[in-house]
Each structure stands twice: as structure tokens, then as C-alpha cells.
XYZ file of C-alpha atoms in Angstrom:
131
model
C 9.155 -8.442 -10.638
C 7.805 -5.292 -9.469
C 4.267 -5.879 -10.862
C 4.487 -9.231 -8.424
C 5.777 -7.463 -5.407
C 2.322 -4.897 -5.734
C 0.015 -6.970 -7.129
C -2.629 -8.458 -4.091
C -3.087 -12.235 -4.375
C -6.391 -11.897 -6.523
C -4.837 -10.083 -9.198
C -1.254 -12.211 -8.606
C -3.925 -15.008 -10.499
C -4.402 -12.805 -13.834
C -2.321 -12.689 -16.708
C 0.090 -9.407 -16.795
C -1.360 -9.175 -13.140
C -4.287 -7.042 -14.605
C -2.465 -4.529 -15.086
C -3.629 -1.686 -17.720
C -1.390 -1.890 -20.657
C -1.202 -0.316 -24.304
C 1.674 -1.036 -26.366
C 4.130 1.354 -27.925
C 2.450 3.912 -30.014
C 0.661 5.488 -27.511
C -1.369 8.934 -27.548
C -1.272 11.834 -25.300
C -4.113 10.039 -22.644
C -2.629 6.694 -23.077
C 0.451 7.995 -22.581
C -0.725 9.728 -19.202
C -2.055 6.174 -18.049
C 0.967 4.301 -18.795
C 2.451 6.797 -16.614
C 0.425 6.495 -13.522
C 0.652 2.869 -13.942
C 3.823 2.795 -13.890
C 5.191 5.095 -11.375
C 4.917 2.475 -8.398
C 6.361 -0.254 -9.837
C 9.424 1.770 -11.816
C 10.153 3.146 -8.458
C 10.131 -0.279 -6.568
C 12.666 -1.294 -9.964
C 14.400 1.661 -9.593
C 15.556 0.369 -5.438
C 15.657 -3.309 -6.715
C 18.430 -2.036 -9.533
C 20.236 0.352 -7.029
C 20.553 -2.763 -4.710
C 21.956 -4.572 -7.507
C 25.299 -1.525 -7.848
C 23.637 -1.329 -11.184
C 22.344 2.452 -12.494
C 18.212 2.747 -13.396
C 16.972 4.089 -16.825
C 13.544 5.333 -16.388
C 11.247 3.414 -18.766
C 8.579 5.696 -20.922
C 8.049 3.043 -23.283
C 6.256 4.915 -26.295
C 9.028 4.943 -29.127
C 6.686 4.928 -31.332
C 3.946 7.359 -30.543
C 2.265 10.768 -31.757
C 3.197 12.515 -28.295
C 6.012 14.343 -26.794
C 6.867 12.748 -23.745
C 8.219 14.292 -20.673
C 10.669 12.461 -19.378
C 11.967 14.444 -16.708
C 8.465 14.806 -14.940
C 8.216 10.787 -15.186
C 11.482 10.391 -13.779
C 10.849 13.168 -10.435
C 7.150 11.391 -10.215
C 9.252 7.741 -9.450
C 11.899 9.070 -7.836
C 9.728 10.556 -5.353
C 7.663 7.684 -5.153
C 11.174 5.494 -4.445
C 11.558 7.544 -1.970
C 8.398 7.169 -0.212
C 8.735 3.620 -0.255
C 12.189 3.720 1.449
C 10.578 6.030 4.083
C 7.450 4.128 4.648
C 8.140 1.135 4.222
C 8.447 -1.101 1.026
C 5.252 -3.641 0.087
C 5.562 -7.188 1.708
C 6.844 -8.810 -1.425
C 9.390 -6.057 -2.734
C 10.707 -6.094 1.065
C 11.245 -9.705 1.209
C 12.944 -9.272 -2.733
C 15.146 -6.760 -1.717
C 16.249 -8.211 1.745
C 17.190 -11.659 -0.776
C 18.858 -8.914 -3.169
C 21.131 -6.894 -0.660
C 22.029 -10.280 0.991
C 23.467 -11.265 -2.489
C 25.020 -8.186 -3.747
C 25.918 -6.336 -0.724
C 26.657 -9.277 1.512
C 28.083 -11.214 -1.418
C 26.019 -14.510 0.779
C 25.301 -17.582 -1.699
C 22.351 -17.678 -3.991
C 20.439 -19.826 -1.959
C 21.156 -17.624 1.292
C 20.214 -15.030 0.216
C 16.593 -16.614 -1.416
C 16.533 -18.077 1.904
C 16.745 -14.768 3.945
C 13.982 -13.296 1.673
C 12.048 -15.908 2.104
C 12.091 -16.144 5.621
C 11.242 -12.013 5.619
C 7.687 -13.780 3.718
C 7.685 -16.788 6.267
C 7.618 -14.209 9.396
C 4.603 -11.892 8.144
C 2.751 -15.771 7.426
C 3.305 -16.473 11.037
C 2.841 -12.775 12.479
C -0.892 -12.734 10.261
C -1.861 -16.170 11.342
C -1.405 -15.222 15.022
């Protein structure tokens, strides 16, 4: 979901959203480009799971590889980054997700109430562009 909420609407058309990936068993350098990847989107997960009353587990994803990987350093680089989101703003998409979220878990509001709210958060930037 987070992948969706950053992804513009060219790459939105591409499988995985073009996003760089290399499976589990990752070196040293592939491990440092999962990481940069992924420090957006785990952040915007990391809000989106908070908003849920659930607790985040960062994600390293490299059981399997030759490298040692610092997990704490991951974790500050996305928790920073979740935090610059919450100051500046959230993305259109992860805004509009987590307006439908907190209306269903915070607001306990029905299902489709809460889809509805997010997607009327989408249906107001349509209308504010378009003008």
C-alpha cells in the first residue's frame, strides 16, 4: 500500500511499481539499496500501522544474506522520515489512506464511511487541480 500511495501515475502502470528490488540474500551494496528504497515507504507503513492501534516492526528483509545488518540505523532513518511526513505533510494517496484509516479505527465509522471519507480527501485535490 505504501509503494501505491508514492508511486506517480506513470510508474502506478508497472509491475511492483518499478520499484528496485533484490530478494533475500542480499550483499553489503544491495543491502544499502534496499535500504534507501525502502525508508519512504516503511515510514508511510509505519503511520498507516500506528493508525491501525497496531505496533510497527521495521522490515530489513535480508534473512538470508552475507551482511550484518544494522537495524537500529534503518529503524532512526524511517522513523525520522515518519516524522517528516507528519510534519510536512503526507503524499496525496497515503493522506487520503490514512484519513479512510483513522475514520475506521479511531472513529470506529463503517467500512464504507470511512472508504468514503478517503475517497472524498482524493475527489477534492481532482477538483482543486482541475480548477
Amino acid at each position: 500500500m505504501s509503494h501505491w500511495c508514492i508511486a506517480g501515475s506513470q510508474r502506478r502502470l508497472q509491475e511492483d511499481y518499478g520499484y528496485w528490488y533484490c530478494p533475500d540474500g542480499r550483499n553489503a551494496e544491495q543491502q544499502a539499496l534496499f535500504e534507501r528504497a525502502e525508508i519512504a515507504p516503511q515510514a508511510l507503513e509505519s503511520i498507516f500501522t500506528h493508525a491501525c492501534g497496531r505496533p510497527f516492526n521495521i522490515s530489513v528483509d535480508n534473512l538470508g544474506g552475507d551482511v550484518e545488518v544494522d537495524r537500529s540505523a534503518f529503524t532512526a532513518r524511517v522513523v525520522s522520515r515518519a516524522q517528516g511526513y507528519l510534519k510536512e505533510g503526507l503524499p496525496v494517496r497515503a493522506n487520503a489512506f490514512l484519513v479512510a484509516i483513522n475514520c475506521f479505527y479511531s472513529h470506529q465509522k463503517a467500512l464504507a464511511d470511512a472508504i468514503a471519507e478517503g475517497q472524498a480527501v482524493l475527489d477534492q485535490l481532482d477538483v482543486t487541480a482541475s480548477a
